[in-house]
Short mmCIF file of C-alpha atoms in Angstrom, two decimals:
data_model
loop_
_atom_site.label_atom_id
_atom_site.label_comp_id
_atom_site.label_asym_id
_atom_site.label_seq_id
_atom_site.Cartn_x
_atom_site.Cartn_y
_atom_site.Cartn_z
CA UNK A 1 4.10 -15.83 24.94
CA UNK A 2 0.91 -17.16 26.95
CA UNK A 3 1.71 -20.84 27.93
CA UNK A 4 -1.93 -21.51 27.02
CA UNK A 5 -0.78 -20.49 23.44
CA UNK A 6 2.25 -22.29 23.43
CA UNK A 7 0.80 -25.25 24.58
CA UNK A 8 -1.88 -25.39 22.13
CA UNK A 9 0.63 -25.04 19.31
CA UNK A 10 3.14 -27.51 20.81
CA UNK A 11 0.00 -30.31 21.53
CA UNK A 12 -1.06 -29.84 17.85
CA UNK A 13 2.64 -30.98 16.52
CA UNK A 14 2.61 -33.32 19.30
CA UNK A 15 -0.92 -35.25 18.44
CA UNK A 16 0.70 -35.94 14.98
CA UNK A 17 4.36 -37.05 16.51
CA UNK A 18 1.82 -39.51 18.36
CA UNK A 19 -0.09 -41.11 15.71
CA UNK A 20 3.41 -41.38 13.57
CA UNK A 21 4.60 -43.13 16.07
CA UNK A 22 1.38 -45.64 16.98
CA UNK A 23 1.49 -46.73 12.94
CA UNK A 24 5.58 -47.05 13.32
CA UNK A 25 5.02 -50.79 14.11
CA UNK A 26 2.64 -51.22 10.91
CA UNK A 27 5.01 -49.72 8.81
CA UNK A 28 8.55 -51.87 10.37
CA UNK A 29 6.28 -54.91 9.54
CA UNK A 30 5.52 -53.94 5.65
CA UNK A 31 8.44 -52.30 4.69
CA UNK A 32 12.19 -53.51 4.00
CA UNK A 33 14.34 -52.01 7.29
CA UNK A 34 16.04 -49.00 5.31
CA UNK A 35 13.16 -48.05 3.30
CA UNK A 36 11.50 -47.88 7.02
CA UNK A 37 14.17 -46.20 8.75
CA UNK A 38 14.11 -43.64 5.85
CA UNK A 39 10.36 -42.70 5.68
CA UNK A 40 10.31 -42.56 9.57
CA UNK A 41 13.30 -39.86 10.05
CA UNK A 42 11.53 -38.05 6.92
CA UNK A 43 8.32 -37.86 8.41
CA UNK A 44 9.44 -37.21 11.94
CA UNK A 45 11.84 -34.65 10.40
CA UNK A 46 8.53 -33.00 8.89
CA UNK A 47 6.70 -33.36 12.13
CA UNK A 48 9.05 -31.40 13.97
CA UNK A 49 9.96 -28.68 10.95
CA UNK A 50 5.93 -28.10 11.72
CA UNK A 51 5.89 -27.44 15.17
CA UNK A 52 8.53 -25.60 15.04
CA UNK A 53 7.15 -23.46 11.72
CA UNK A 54 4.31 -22.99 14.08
CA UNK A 55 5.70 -21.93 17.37
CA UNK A 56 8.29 -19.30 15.26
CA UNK A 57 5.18 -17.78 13.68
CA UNK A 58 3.72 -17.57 17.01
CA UNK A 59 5.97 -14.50 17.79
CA UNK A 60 8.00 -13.87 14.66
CA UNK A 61 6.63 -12.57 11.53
CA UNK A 62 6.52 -15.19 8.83
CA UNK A 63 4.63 -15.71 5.05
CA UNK A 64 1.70 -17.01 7.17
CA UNK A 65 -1.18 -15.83 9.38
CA UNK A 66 -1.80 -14.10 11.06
CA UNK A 67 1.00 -11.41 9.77
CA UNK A 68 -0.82 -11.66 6.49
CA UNK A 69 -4.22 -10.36 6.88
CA UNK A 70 -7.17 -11.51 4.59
CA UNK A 71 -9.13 -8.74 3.27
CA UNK A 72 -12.77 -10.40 3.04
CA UNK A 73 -15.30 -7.99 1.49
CA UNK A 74 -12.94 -5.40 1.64
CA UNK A 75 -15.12 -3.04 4.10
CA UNK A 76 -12.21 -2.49 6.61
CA UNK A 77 -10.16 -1.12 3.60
CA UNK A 78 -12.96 0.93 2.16
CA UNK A 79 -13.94 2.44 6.07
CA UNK A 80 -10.06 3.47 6.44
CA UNK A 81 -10.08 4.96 2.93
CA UNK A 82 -13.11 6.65 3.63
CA UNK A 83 -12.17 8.09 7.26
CA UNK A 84 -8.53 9.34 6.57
CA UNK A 85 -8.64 10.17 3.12
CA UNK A 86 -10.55 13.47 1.45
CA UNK A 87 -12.05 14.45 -1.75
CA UNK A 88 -10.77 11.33 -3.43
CA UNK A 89 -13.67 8.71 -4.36
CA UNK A 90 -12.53 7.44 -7.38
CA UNK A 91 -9.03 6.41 -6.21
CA UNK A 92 -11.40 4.85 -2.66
CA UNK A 93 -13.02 2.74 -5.19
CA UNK A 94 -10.68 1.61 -7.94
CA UNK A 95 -8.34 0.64 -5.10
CA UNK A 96 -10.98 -0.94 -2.63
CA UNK A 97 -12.01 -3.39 -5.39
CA UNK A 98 -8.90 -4.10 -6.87
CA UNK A 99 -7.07 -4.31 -3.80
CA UNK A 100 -9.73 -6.63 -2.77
CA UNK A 101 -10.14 -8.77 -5.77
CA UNK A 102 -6.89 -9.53 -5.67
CA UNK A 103 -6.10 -10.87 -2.35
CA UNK A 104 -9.41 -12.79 -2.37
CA UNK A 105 -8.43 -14.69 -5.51
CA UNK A 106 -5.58 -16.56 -7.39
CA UNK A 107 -4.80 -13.81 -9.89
CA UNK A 108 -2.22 -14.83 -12.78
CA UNK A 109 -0.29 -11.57 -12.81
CA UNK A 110 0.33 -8.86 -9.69
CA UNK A 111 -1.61 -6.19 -8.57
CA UNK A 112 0.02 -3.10 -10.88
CA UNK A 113 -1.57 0.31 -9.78
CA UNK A 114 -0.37 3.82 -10.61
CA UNK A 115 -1.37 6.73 -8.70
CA UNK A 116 -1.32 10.13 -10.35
CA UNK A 117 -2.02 13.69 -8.79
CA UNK A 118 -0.08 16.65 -6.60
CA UNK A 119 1.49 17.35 -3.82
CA UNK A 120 -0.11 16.39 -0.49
CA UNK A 121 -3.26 14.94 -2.31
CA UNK A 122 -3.20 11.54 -0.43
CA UNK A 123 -0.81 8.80 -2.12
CA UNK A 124 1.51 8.06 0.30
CA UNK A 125 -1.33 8.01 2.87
CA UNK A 126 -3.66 5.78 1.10
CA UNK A 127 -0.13 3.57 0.20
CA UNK A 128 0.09 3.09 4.29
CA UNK A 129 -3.06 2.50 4.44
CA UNK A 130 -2.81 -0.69 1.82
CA UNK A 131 0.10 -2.06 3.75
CA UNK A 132 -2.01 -2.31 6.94
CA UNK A 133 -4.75 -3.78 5.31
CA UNK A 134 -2.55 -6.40 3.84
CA UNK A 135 -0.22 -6.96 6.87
CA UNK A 136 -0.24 -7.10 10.57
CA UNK A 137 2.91 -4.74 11.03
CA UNK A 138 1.71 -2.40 8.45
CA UNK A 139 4.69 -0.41 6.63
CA UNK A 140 7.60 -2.15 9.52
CA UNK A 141 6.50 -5.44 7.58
CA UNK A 142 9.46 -6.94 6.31
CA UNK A 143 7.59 -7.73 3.21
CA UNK A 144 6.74 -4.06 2.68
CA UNK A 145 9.34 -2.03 0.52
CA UNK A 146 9.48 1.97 0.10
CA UNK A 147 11.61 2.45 -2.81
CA UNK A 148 12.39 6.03 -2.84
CA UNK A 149 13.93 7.40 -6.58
CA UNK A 150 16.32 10.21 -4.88
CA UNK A 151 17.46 7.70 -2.35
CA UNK A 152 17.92 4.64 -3.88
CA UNK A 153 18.73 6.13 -7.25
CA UNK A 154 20.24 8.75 -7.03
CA UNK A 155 22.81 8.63 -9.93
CA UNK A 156 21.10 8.68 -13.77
CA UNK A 157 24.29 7.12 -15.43
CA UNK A 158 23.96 4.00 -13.39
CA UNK A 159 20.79 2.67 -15.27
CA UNK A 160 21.81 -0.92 -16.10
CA UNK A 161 23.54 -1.25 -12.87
CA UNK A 162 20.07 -0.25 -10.71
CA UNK A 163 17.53 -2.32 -13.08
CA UNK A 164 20.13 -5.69 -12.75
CA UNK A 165 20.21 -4.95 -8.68
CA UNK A 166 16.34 -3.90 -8.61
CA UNK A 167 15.97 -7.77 -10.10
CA UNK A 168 18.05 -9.33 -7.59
CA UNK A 169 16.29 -7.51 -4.99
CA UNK A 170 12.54 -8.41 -6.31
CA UNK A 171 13.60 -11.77 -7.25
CA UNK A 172 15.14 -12.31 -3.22
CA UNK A 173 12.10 -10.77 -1.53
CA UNK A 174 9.56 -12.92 -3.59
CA UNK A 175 11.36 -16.00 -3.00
CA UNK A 176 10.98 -15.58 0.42
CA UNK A 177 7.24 -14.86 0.60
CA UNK A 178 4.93 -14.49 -2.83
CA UNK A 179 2.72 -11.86 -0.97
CA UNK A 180 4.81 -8.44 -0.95
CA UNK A 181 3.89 -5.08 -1.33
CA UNK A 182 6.34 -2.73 -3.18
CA UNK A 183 5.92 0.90 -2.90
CA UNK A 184 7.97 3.20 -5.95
CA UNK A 185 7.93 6.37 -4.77
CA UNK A 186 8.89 9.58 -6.81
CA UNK A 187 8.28 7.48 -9.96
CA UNK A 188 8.83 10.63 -12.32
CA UNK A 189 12.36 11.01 -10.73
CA UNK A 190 13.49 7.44 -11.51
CA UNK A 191 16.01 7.14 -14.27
CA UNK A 192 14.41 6.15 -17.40
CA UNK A 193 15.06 2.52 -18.15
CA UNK A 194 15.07 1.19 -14.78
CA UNK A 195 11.70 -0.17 -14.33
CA UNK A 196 12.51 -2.15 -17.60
CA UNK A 197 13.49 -4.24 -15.18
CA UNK A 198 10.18 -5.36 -13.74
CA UNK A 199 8.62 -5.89 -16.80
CA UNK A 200 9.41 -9.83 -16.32
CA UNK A 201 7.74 -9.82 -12.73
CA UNK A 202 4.76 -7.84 -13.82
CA UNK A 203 3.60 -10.27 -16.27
CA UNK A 204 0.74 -12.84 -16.15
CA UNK A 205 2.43 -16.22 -15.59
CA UNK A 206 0.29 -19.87 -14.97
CA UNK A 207 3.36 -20.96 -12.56
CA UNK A 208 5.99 -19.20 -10.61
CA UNK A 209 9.13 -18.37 -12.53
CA UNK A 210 12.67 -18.99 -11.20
CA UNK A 211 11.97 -19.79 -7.66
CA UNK A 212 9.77 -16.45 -7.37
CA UNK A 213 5.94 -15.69 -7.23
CA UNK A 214 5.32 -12.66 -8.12
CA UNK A 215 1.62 -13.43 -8.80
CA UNK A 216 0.24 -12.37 -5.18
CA UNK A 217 2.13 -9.41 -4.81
CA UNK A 218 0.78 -5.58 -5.34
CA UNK A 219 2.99 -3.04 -6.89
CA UNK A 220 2.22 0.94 -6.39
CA UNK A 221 3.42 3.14 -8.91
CA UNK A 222 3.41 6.80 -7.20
CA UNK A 223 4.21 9.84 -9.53
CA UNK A 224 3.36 13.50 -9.98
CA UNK A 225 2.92 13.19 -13.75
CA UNK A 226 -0.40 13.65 -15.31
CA UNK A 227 -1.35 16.35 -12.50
CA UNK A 228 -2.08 19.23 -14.73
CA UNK A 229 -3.98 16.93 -16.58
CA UNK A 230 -5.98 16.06 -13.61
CA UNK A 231 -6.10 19.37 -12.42
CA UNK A 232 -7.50 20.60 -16.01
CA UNK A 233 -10.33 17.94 -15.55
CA UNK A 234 -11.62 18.35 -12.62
CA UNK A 235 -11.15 22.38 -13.17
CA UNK A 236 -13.31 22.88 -16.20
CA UNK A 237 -15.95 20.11 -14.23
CA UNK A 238 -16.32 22.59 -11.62
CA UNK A 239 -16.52 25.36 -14.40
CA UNK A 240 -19.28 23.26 -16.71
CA UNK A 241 -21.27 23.16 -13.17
CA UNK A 242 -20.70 19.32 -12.95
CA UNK A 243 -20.79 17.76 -9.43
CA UNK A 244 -17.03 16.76 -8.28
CA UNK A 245 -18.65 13.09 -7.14
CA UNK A 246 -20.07 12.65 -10.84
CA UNK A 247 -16.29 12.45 -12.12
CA UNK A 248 -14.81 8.51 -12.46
CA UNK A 249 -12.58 7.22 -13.82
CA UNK A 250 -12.82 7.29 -17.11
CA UNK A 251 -12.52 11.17 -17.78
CA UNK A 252 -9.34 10.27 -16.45
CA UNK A 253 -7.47 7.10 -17.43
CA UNK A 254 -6.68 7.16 -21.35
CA UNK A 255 -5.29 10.60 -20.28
CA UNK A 256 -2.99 9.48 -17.48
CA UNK A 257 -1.45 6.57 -19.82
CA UNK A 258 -0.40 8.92 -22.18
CA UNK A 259 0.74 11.57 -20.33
CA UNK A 260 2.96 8.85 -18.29
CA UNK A 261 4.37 7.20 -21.39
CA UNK A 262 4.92 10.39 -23.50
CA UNK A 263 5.95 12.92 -20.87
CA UNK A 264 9.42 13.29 -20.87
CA UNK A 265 9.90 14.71 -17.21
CA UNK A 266 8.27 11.54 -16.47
CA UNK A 267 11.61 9.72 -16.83
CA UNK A 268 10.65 6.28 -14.52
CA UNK A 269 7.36 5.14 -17.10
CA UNK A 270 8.52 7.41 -19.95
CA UNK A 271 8.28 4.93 -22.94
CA UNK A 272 9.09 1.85 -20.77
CA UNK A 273 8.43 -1.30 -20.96
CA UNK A 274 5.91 -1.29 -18.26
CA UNK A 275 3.51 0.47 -19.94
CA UNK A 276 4.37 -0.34 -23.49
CA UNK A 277 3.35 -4.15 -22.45
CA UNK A 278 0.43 -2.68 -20.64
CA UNK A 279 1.59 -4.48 -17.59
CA UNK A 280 -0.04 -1.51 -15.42
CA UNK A 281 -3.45 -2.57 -13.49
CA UNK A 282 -5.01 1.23 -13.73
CA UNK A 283 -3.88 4.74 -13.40
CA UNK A 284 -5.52 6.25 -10.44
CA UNK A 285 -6.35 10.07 -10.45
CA UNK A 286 -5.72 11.95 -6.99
CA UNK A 287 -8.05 15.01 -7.75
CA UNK A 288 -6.33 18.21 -6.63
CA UNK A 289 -8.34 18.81 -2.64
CA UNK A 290 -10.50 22.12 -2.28
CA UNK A 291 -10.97 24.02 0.74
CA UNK A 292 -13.30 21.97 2.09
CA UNK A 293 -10.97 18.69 2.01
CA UNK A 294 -8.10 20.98 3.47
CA UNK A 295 -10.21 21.96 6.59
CA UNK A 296 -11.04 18.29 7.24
CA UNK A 297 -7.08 17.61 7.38
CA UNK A 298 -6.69 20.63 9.76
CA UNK A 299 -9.12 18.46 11.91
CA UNK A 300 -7.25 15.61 11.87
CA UNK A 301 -4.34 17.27 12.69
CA UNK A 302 -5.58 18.92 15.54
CA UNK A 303 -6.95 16.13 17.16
CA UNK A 304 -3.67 13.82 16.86
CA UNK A 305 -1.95 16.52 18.65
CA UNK A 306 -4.68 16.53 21.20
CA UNK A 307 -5.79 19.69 20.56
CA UNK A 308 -9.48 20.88 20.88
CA UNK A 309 -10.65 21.67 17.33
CA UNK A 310 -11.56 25.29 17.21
CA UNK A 311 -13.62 26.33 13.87
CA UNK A 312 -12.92 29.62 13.58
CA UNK A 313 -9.30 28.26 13.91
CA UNK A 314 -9.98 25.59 11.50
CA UNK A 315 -11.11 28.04 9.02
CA UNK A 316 -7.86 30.52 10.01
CA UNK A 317 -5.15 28.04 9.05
CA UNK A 318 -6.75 26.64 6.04
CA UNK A 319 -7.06 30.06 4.27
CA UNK A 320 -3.60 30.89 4.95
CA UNK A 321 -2.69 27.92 2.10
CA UNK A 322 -1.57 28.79 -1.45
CA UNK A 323 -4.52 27.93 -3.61
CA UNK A 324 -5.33 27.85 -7.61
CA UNK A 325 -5.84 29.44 -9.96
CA UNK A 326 -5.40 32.82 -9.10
CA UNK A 327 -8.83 33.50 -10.43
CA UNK A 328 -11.31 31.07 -8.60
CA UNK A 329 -8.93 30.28 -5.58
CA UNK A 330 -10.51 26.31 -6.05
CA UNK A 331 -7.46 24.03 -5.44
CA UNK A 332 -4.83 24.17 -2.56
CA UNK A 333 -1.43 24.31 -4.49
CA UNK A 334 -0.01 21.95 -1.67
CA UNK A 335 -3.41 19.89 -1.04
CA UNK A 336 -2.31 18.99 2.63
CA UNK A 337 1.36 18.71 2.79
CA UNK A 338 1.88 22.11 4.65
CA UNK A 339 -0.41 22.00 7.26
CA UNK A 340 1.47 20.70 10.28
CA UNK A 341 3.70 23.90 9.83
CA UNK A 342 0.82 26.18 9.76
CA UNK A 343 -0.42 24.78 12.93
CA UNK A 344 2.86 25.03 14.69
CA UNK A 345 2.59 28.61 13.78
CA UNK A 346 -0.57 28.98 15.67
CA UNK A 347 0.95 27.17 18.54
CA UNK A 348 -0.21 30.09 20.95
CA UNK A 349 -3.66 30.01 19.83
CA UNK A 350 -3.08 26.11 20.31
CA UNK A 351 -5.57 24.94 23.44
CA UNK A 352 -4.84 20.79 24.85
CA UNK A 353 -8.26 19.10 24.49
CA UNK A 354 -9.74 18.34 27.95
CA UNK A 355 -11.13 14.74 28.47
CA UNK A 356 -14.37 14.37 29.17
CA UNK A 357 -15.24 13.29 32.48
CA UNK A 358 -17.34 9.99 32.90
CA UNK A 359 -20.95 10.63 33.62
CA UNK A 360 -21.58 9.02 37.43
CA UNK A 361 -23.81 6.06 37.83
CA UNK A 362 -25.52 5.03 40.62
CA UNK A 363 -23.77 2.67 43.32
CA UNK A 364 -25.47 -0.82 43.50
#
């Protein structure tokens, strides 16, 4: 740590350790000797507690800033959105706003937001993307949890058994810092009843309930269920010649609550709790990606393996996808989940980007 930095935060406690002990005297004189001797060990006992609160945060994450990041107008989140995520500007909004509202003020309930839609359509990426907005560390924040159904539940007979531990679990992590981020993923695969157990930190509440706040966290829902539905939507859009960008939410969110509560291979929100109490925020549509979108992720894929982005190549690699329906060819049956694989079988076509060199300037 700088000693600049560790100085500052050490003079801070120690300017208050100074004027505690300047108005010692005043106090000896006007109070009995134990009442004194107790409300000076208290105080300096809080003194110290703060400096050393202070210097720990300085180089240990901690519920505090700057490891939790304020949001402001939420133009950071809606520029990352925007620059790593394709053909998905309903989900950019609804989750820029709420996102944003949320953090910025003293909501009575969490942040409960479902995402709906495909394979390789963007959820997991825009989930990573929330947990850097929200925290310094990102997704290695220790108050960032990836709860993965096949992993951490992998047995379907052990359903009152994983919604008591799932409690425990919430009910630790909140206690130790009201701001968390938990991350469900694989939603449809979780054994029905188990998120019955969340219903009682989902709620709205006007105080924190034993010993937890769950009141500033953000839960994310992520789920393959209701994406036939989407993909019907935004299918017969394209077919009635409507724009893609002229789709919101609404064509979309009546459909995706039903289709989560009533669809029995949705097993983690099939008639639970969570939705029967309408604890859930919004269901976000992921619209299934076109061509287009696919290309742009070849891009990106390309250049964060430093390669030079050839079009031709571009075009090559994203063709080679599975797309539907068989008819029109519109929608990539994978969105962008098989990509990396395609390029690696391209890898002699492959050619390292070359930096450019610096333009030379005049000497002085």
């Amino acid at each position: 740590m700088p000693k600049d930095r560790l100085a500052s935060t050490w003079s801070s406690g120690s300017k208050s350790l100074g004027l505690l002990i300047l108005t010692i005297p005043l106090l000896t004189n006007a109070l009995e000797p134990i009442t004194t001797t107790g409300l000076v060990v208290g105080t300096l006992s809080t003194v110290f507690f703060s400096a050393y609160t202070g210097l720990r945060c300085r180089w240990k994450e901690c519920c505090d800033a700057p490891w939790l990041k304020t949001i402001g107008d939420g133009v950071q989140l809606r520029y990352a959105l925007k620059a790593q995520v394709y053909g998905q500007h309903i989900a950019i909004d609804m989750i820029t706003e709420n996102v944003r509202y949320h953090i910025q003020n003293k909501s009575k309930k969490p942040l409960v937001l479902s995402f709906h839609g495909g394979t390789g359509v963007g959820k997991n990426y825009v989930s990573r993307i929330i947990a850097e907005t929200m925290f310094k560390k990102g997704m290695s924040s220790k108050y960032v949890h990836l709860i993965i159904s096949t992993l951490h539940f992998p047995v379907p007979s052990h359903v009152t058994e994983y919604r008591v531990q799932l409690q425990e679990w919430i009910r630790g992590n909140l206690t130790k810092c009201s701001r968390n981020l938990f991350i469900f993923d694989e939603v449809d695969k979780i054994p029905m009843g188990v998120l019955d157990g969340l219903s009682a930190f989902l709620n709205y509440y006007d105080t924190p309930i034993a010993g937890s706040d769950s009141r500033q966290a953000v839960f994310l829902f992520l789920s393959n269920s209701g994406s036939s539905k989407i993909d019907e939507i935004a299918y017969d859009a394209w077919v009635y010649g409507r724009s893609r960008q002229s789709l919101t939410i609404a064509d979309f969110q009546k459909a995706l609550q039903l289709g989560a509560y009533n669809e029995e291979d949705n097993t983690g929100l099939y008639h639970s709790d969570v939705i029967r109490r309408e604890l859930i925020d919004i269901y976000i549509p992921f619209l299934p990606l076109e061509k287009q979108h696919v290309e742009e992720c070849v891009r990106d894929f390309l250049r964060d393996g430093n390669f030079t982005v050839v079009e031709d190549l571009v075009t090559k690699i994203a063709g080679e996808l599975d797309y539907f329906p068989p008819t029109d060819k519109l929608f990539s049956a994978t969105g962008c989940k098989r990509i990396r694989e395609r390029i690696v079988g391209h890898s002699k076509e492959l050619r390292k980007a070359v930096p450019e060199e610096p333009v030379p300037t005049d000497e002085l």
